[in-house]
mmCIF file of C-alpha atoms in Angstrom:
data_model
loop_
_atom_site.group_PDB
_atom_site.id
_atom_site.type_symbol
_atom_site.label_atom_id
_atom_site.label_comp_id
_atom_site.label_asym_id
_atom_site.label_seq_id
_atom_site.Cartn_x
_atom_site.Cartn_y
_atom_site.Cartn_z
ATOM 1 C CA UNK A 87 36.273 -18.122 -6.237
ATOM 2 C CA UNK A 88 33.267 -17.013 -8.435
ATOM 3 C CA UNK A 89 31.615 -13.708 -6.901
ATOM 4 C CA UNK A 90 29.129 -13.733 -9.391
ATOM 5 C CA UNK A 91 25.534 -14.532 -8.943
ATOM 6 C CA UNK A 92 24.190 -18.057 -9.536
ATOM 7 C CA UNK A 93 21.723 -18.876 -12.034
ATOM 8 C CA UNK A 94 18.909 -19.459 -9.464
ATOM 9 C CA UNK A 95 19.945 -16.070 -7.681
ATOM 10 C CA UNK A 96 19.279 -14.195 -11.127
ATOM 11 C CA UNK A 97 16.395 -16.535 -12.167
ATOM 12 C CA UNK A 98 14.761 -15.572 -8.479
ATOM 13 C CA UNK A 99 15.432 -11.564 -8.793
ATOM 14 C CA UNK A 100 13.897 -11.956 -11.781
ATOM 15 C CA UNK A 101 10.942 -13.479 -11.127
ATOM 16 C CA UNK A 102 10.428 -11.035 -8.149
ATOM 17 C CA UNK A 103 11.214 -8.106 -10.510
ATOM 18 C CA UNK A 104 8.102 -9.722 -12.753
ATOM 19 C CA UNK A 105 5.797 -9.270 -10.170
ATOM 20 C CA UNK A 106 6.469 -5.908 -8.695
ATOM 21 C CA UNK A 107 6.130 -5.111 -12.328
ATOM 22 C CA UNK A 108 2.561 -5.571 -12.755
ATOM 23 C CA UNK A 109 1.577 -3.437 -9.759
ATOM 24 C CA UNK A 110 1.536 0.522 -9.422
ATOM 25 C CA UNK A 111 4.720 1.423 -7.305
ATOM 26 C CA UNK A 112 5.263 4.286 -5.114
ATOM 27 C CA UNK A 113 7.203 6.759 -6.782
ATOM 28 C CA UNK A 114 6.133 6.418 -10.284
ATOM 29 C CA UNK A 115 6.797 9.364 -12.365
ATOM 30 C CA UNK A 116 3.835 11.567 -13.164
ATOM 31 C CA UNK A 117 1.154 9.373 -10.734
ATOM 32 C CA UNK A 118 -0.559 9.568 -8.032
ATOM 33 C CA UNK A 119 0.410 7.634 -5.056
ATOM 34 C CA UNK A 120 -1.567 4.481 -4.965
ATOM 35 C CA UNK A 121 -4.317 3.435 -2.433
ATOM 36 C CA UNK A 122 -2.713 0.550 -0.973
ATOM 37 C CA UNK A 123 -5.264 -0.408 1.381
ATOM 38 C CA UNK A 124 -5.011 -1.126 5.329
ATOM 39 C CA UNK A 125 -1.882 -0.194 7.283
ATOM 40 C CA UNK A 126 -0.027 0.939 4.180
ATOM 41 C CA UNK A 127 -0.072 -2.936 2.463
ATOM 42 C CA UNK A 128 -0.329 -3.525 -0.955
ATOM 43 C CA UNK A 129 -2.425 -6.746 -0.617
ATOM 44 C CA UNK A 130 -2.567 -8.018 -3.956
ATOM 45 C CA UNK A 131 1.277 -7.141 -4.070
ATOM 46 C CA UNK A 132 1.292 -9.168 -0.984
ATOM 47 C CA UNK A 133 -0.047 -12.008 -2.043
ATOM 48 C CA UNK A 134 1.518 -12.448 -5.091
ATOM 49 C CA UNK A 135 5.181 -12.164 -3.410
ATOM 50 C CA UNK A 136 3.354 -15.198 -1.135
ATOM 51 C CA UNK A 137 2.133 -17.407 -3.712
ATOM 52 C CA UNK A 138 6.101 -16.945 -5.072
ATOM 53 C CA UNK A 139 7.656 -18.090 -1.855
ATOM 54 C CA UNK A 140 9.651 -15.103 -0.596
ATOM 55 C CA UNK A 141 8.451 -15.522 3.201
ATOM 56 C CA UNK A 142 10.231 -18.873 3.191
ATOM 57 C CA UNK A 143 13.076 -18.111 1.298
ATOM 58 C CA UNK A 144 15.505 -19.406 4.026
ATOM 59 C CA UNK A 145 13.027 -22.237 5.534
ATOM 60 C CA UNK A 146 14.087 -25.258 4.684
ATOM 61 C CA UNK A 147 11.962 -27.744 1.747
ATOM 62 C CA UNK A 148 10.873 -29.993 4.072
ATOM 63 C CA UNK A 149 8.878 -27.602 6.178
ATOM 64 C CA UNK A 150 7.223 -25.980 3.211
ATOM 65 C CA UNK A 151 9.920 -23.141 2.310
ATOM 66 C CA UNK A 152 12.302 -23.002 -0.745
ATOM 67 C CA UNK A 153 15.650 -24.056 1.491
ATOM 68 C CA UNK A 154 17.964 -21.025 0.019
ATOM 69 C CA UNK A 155 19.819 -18.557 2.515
ATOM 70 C CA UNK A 156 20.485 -15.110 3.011
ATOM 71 C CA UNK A 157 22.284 -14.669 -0.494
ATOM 72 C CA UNK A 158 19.507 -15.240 -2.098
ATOM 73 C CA UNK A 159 17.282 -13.054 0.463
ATOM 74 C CA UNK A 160 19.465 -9.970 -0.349
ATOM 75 C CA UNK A 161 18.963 -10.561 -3.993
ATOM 76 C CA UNK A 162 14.826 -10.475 -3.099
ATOM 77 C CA UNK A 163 15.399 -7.698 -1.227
ATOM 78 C CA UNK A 164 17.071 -5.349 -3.115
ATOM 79 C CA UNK A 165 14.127 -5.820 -6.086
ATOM 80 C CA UNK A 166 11.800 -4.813 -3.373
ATOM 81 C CA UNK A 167 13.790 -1.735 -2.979
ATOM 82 C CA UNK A 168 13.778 -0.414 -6.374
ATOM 83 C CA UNK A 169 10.572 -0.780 -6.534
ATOM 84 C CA UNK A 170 9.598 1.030 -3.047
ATOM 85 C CA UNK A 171 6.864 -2.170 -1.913
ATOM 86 C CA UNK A 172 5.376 -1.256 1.193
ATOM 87 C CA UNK A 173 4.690 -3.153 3.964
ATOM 88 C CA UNK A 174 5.732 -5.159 6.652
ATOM 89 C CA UNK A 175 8.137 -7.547 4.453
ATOM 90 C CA UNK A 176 11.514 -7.855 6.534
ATOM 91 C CA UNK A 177 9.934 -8.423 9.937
ATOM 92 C CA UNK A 178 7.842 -11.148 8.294
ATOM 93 C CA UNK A 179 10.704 -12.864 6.729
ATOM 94 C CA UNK A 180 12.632 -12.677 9.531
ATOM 95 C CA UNK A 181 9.447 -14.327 11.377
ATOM 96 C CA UNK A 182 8.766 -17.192 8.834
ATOM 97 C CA UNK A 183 12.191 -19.366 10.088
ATOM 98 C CA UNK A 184 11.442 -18.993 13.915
ATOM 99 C CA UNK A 185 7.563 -19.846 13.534
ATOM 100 C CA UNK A 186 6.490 -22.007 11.170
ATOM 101 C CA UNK A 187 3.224 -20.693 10.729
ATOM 102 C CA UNK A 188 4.404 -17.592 8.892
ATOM 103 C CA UNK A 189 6.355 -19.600 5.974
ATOM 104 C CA UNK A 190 3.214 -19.154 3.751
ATOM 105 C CA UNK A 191 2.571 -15.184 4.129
ATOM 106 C CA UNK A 192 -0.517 -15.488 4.951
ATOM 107 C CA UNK A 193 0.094 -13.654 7.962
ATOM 108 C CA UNK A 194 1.707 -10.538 8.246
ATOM 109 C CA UNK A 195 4.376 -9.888 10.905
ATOM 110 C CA UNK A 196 6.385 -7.036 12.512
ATOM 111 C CA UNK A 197 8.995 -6.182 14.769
ATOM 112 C CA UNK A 198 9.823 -3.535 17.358
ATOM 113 C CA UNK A 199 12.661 -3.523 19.535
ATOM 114 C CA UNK A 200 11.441 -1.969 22.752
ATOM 115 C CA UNK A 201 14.848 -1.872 24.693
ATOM 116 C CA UNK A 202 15.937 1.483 23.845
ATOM 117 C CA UNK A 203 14.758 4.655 25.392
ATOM 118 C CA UNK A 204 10.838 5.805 24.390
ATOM 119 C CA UNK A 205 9.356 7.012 21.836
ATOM 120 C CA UNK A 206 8.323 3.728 20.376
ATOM 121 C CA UNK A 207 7.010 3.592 16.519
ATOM 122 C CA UNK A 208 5.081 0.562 14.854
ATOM 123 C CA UNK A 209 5.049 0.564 11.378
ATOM 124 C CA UNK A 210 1.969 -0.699 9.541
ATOM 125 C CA UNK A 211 -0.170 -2.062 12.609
ATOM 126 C CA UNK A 212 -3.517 -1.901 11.445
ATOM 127 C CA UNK A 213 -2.441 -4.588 8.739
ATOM 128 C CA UNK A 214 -0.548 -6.769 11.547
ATOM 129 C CA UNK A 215 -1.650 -10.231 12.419
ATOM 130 C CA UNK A 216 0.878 -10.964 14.926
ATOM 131 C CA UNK A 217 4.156 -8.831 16.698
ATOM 132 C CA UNK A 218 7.413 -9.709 17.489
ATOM 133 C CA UNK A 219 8.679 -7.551 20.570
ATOM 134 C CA UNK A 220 12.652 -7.340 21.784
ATOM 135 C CA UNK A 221 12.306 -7.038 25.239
ATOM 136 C CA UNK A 222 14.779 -6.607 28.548
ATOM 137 C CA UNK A 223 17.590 -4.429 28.943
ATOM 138 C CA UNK A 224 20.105 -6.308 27.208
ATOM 139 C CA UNK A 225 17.646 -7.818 24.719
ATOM 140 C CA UNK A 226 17.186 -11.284 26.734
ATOM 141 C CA UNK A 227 13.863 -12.304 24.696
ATOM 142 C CA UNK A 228 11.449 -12.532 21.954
ATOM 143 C CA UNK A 229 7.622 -11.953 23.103
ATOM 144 C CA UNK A 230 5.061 -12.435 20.226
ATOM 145 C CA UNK A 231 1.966 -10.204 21.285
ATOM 146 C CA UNK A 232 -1.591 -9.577 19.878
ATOM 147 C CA UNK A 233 -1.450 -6.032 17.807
ATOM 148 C CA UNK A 234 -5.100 -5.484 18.670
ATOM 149 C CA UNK A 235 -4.094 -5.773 22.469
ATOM 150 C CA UNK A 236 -1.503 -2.704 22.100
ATOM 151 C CA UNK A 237 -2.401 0.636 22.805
ATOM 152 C CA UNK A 238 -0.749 3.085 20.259
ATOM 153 C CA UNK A 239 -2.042 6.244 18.738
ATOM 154 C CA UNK A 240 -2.184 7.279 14.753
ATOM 155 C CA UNK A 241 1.102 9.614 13.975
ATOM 156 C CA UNK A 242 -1.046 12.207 11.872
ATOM 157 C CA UNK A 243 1.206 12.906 9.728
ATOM 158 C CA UNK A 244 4.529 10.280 9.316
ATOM 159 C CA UNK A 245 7.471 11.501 7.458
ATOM 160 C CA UNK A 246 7.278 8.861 4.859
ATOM 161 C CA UNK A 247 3.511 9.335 3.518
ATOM 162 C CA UNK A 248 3.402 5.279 2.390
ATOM 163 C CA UNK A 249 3.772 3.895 5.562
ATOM 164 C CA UNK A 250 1.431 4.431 8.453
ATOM 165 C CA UNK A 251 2.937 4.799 11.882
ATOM 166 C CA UNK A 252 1.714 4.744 15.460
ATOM 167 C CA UNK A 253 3.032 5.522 18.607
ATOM 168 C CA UNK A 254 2.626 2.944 21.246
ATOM 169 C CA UNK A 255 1.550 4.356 24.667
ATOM 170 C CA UNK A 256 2.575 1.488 26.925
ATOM 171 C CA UNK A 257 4.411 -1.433 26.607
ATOM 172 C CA UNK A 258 2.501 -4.758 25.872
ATOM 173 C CA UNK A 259 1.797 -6.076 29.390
ATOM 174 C CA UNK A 260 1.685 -9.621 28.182
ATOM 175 C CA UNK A 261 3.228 -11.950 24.843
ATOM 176 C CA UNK A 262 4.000 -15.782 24.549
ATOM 177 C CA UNK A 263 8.051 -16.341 24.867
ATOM 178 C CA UNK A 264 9.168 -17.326 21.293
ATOM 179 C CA UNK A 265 13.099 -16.453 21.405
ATOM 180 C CA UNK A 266 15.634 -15.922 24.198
ATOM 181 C CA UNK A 267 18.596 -13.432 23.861
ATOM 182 C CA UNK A 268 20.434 -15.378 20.903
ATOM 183 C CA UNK A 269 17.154 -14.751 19.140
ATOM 184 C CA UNK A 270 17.157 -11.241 19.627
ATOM 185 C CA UNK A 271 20.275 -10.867 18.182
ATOM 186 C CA UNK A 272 20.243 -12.988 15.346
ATOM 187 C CA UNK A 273 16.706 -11.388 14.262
ATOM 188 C CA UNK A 274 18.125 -7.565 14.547
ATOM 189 C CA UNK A 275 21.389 -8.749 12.761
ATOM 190 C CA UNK A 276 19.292 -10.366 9.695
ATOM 191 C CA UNK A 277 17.321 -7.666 9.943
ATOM 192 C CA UNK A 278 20.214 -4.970 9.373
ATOM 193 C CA UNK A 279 20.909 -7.320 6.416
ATOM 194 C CA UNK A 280 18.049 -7.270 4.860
ATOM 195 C CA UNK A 281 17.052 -3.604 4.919
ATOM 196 C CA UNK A 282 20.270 -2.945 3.833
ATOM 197 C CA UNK A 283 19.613 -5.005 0.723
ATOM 198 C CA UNK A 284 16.749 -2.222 0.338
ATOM 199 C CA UNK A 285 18.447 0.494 0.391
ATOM 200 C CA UNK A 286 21.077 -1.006 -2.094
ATOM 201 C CA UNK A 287 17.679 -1.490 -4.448
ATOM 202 C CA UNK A 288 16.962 2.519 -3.436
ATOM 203 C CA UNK A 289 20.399 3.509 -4.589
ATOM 204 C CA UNK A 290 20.632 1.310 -7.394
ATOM 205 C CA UNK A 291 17.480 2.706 -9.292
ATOM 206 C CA UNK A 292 17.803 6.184 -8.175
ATOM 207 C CA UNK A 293 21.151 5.750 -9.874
ATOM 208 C CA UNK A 294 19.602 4.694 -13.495
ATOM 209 C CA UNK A 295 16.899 7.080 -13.040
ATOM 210 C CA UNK A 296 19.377 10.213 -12.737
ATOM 211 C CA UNK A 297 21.099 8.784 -15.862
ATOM 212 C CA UNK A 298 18.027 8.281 -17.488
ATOM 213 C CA UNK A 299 17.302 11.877 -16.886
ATOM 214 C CA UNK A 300 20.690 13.541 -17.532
ATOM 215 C CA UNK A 301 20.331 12.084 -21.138
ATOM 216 C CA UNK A 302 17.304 13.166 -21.781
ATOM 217 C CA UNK A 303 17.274 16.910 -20.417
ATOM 218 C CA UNK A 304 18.374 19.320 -22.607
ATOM 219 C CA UNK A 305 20.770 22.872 -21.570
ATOM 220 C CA UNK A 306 22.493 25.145 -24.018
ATOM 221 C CA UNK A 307 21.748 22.839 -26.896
ATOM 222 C CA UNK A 308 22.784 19.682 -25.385
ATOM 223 C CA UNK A 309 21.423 16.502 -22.605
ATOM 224 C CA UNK A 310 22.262 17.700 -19.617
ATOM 225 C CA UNK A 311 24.427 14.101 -18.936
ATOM 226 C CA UNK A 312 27.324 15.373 -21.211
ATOM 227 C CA UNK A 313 28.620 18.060 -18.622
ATOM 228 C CA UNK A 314 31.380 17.274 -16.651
ATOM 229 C CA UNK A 315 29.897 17.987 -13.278
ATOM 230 C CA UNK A 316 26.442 16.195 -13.950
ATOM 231 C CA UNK A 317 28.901 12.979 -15.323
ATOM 232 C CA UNK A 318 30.779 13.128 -12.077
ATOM 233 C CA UNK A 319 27.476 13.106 -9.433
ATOM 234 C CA UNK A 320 26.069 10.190 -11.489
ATOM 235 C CA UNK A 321 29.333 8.213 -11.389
ATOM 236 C CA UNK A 322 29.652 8.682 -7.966
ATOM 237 C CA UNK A 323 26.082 7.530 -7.378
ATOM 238 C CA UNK A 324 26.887 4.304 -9.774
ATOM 239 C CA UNK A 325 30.298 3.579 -7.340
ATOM 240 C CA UNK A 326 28.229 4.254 -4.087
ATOM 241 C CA UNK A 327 25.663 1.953 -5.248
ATOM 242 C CA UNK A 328 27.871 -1.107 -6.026
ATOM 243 C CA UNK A 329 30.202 -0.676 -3.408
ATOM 244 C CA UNK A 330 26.933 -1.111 -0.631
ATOM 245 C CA UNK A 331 25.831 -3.707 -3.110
ATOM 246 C CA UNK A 332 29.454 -6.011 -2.297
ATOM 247 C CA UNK A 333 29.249 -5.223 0.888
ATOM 248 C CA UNK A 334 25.552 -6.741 1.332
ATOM 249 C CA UNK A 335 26.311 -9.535 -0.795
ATOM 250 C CA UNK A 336 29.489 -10.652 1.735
ATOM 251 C CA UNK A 337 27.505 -10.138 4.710
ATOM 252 C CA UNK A 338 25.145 -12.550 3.604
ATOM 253 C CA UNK A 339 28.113 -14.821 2.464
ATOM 254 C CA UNK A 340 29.343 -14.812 5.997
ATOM 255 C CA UNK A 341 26.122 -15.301 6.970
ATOM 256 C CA UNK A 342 25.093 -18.703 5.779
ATOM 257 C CA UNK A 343 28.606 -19.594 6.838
ATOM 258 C CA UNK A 344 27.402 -19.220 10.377
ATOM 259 C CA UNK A 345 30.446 -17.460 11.002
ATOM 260 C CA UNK A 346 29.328 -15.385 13.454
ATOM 261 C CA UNK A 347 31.665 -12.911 14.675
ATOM 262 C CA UNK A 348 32.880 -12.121 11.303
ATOM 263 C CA UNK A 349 29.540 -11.865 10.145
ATOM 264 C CA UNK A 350 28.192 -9.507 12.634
ATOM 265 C CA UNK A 351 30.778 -7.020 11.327
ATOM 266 C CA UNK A 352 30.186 -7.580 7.817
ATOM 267 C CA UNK A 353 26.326 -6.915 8.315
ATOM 268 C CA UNK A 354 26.995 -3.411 10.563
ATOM 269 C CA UNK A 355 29.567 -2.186 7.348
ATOM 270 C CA UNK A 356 27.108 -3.452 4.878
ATOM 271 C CA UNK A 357 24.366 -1.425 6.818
ATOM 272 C CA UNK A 358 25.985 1.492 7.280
ATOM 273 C CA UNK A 359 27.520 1.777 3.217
ATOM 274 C CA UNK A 360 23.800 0.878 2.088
ATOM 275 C CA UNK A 361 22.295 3.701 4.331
ATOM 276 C CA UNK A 362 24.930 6.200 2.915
ATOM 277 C CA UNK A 363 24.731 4.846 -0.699
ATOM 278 C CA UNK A 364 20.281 5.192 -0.940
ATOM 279 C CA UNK A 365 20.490 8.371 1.255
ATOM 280 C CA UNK A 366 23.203 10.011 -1.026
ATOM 281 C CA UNK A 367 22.036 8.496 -4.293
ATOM 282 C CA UNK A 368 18.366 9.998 -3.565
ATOM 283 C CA UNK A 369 19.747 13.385 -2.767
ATOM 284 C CA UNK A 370 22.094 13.278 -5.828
ATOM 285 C CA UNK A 371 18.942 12.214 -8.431
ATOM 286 C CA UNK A 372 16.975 15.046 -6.904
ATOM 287 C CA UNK A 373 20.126 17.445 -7.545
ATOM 288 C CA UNK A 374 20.075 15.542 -10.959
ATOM 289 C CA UNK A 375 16.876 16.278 -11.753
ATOM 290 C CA UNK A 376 17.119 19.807 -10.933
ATOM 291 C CA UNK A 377 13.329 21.880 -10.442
ATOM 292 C CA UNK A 378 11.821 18.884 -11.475
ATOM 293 C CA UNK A 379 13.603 16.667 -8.588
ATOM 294 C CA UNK A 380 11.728 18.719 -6.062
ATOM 295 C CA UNK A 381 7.835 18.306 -7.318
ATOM 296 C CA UNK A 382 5.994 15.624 -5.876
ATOM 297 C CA UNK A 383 5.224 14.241 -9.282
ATOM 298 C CA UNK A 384 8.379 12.845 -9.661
ATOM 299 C CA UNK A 385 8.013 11.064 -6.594
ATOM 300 C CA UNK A 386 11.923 10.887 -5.671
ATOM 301 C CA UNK A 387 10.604 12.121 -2.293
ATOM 302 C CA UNK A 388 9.209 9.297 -1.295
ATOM 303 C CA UNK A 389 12.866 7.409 -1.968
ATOM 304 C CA UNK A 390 14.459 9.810 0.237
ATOM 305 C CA UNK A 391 12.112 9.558 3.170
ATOM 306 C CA UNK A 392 12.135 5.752 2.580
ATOM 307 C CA UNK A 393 15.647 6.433 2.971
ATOM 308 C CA UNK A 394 15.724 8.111 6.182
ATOM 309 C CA UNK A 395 13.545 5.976 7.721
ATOM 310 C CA UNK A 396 15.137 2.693 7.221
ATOM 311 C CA UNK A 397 18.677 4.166 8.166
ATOM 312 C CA UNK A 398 17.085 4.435 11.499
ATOM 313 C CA UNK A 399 16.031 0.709 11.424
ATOM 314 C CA UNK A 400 17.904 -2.148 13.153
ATOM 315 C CA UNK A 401 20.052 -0.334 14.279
ATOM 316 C CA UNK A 402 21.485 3.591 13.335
ATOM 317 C CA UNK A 403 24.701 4.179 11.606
ATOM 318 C CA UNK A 404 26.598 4.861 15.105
ATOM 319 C CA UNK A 405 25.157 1.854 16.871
ATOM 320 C CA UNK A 406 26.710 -0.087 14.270
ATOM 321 C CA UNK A 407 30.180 1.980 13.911
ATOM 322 C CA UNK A 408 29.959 0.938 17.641
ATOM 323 C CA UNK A 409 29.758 -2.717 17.062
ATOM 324 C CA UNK A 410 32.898 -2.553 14.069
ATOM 325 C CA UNK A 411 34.879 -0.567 16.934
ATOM 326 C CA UNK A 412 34.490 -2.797 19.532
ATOM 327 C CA UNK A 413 35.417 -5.732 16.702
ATOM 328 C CA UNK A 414 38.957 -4.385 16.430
#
């Protein structure tokens, strides 16, 4: 069996690598962060990433999407990574194959899973059109509710500076029924997948940026990259990186094979390596980068609090550990 990506895979990670390149990205060496506009959303970014089809990546021709699966999703997903895009991107993905209206990208989508215990965070809701909620104690449905209607408060100051957050003070009181418990779960495990496909992206050009640096950065006469312990954190980084990257890739494998059990365990592993692996990497570049690693003009903060956050998304490392456990 051939492992390697396809021709459209590569042809589509390329294209989506073409146009993240022609807008500013957070964490840009020696810039400013860019204004990105309401709730944290590069719009232009937005609707360029639209106009190429990523929202219906895994809807089917016939109902206006581009009929590919999850193994090409990851491949989108990790080019948003390395290059830090903000905004409401997995949740609307995830949205586009339940309700048709949300193929084109014209709206923008998110998703909070209110079954766990308060507080509850919503990323990005001033630029929301629509919400998907997880509701019931043991996830039983999907409630799509009016963002105006909530009541949630600004978080002054979030942890990662590029994405607005606010706390939501009560529980939407009403929502139209768009997903029973299968839902739930089949929209938290593609959602796993696909921020773990992120982070891969994270750890992948966190890796080639500490490289980049190590050979440039003189010490004692010579780069910095030809000392034994600087060779050792970067090949480490390069070996955390692709191991999160095969695990991603399998998940969605299993994925589009619909087989289910097997592929709920695939996506918890790949979520917890790719959490490690951008978490890690991020640290390690910093450490890499020595003084410089630490200054906001390099912006490899931004990756590490990027990091953090989505570790905590769909699901945390132990919730998942959980669900490999209880698979053996």
């Amino acid at each position: 069996m051939d492992f390697r990506p396809t021709a459209d895979q590569l042809a589509l990670a390329g294209a989506v690598r073409d146009v993240l390149g022609k807008h500013h990205a957070p964490g840009t060496p020696g810039e400013e962060m860019p204004e990105t506009g309401i709730g944290g959303v590069d719009v232009a970014l937005w609707r360029d990433l639209a106009d190429l089809g990523v929202f219906g990546l895994r809807v089917p021709e016939s109902e206006g999407g581009l009929g590919f699966g999850h193994a090409e999703s990851v491949h989108v997903f990790e080019e948003l990574g390395r290059s830090l895009a903000t905004g409401p991107y997995t949740a609307t993905a995830l949205a586009a194959p339940l309700l048709p209206e949300y193929v084109d990208g014209r709206h923008r989508v998110g998703l909070s899973d209110l079954t766990n215990s308060p507080p509850y965070f919503l990323e990005h809701l001033d630029a929301l059109d629509a919400l998907l909620v997880i509701e019931g104690e043991a996830r039983t449905r999907v409630l799509r509710v009016e963002p105006i209607e909530l009541r949630a408060d600004p978080v002054p100051h979030p942890v990662d500076p590029c994405v607005p957050l606010h706390r939501l003070s009560q529980k939407p009181l009403r929502g139209e029924i768009v997903g029973d418990a299968s839902t739930a779960d089949l929209l938290l495990r593609e959602g796993a997948l696909l921020t773990a496909a992120y982070q891969v992206g994270i750890a992948a050009v966190m890796t080639e940026r500490a490289v980049a640096y190590a050979g440039q950065r003189s010490q004692f006469g010579r780069a910095i990259g030809s000392f034994q312990a600087v060779k050792h954190l970067c090949a480490d980084m390069f070996a955390r990186a692709e191991l999160a990257r095969a695990a991603v890739h399998s998940a969605a494998v299993l994925l589009d094979d619909a087989d289910v059990p097997a592929a709920a365990t695939a996506v918890s592993t790949a979520k917890i390596l790719a959490d490690e692996a951008a978490v890690t990497n991020t640290r390690t570049a910093i450490q890499v980068h020595g003084g410089m690693g630490c200054t906001w003009e390099m912006g490899l903060h931004l990756f590490l609090k990027r990091a953090w956050a989505l570790s905590l998304a769909y699901g945390r490392d132990s919730e998942h550990a959980d669900l490999i456990s209880e698979s053996l």
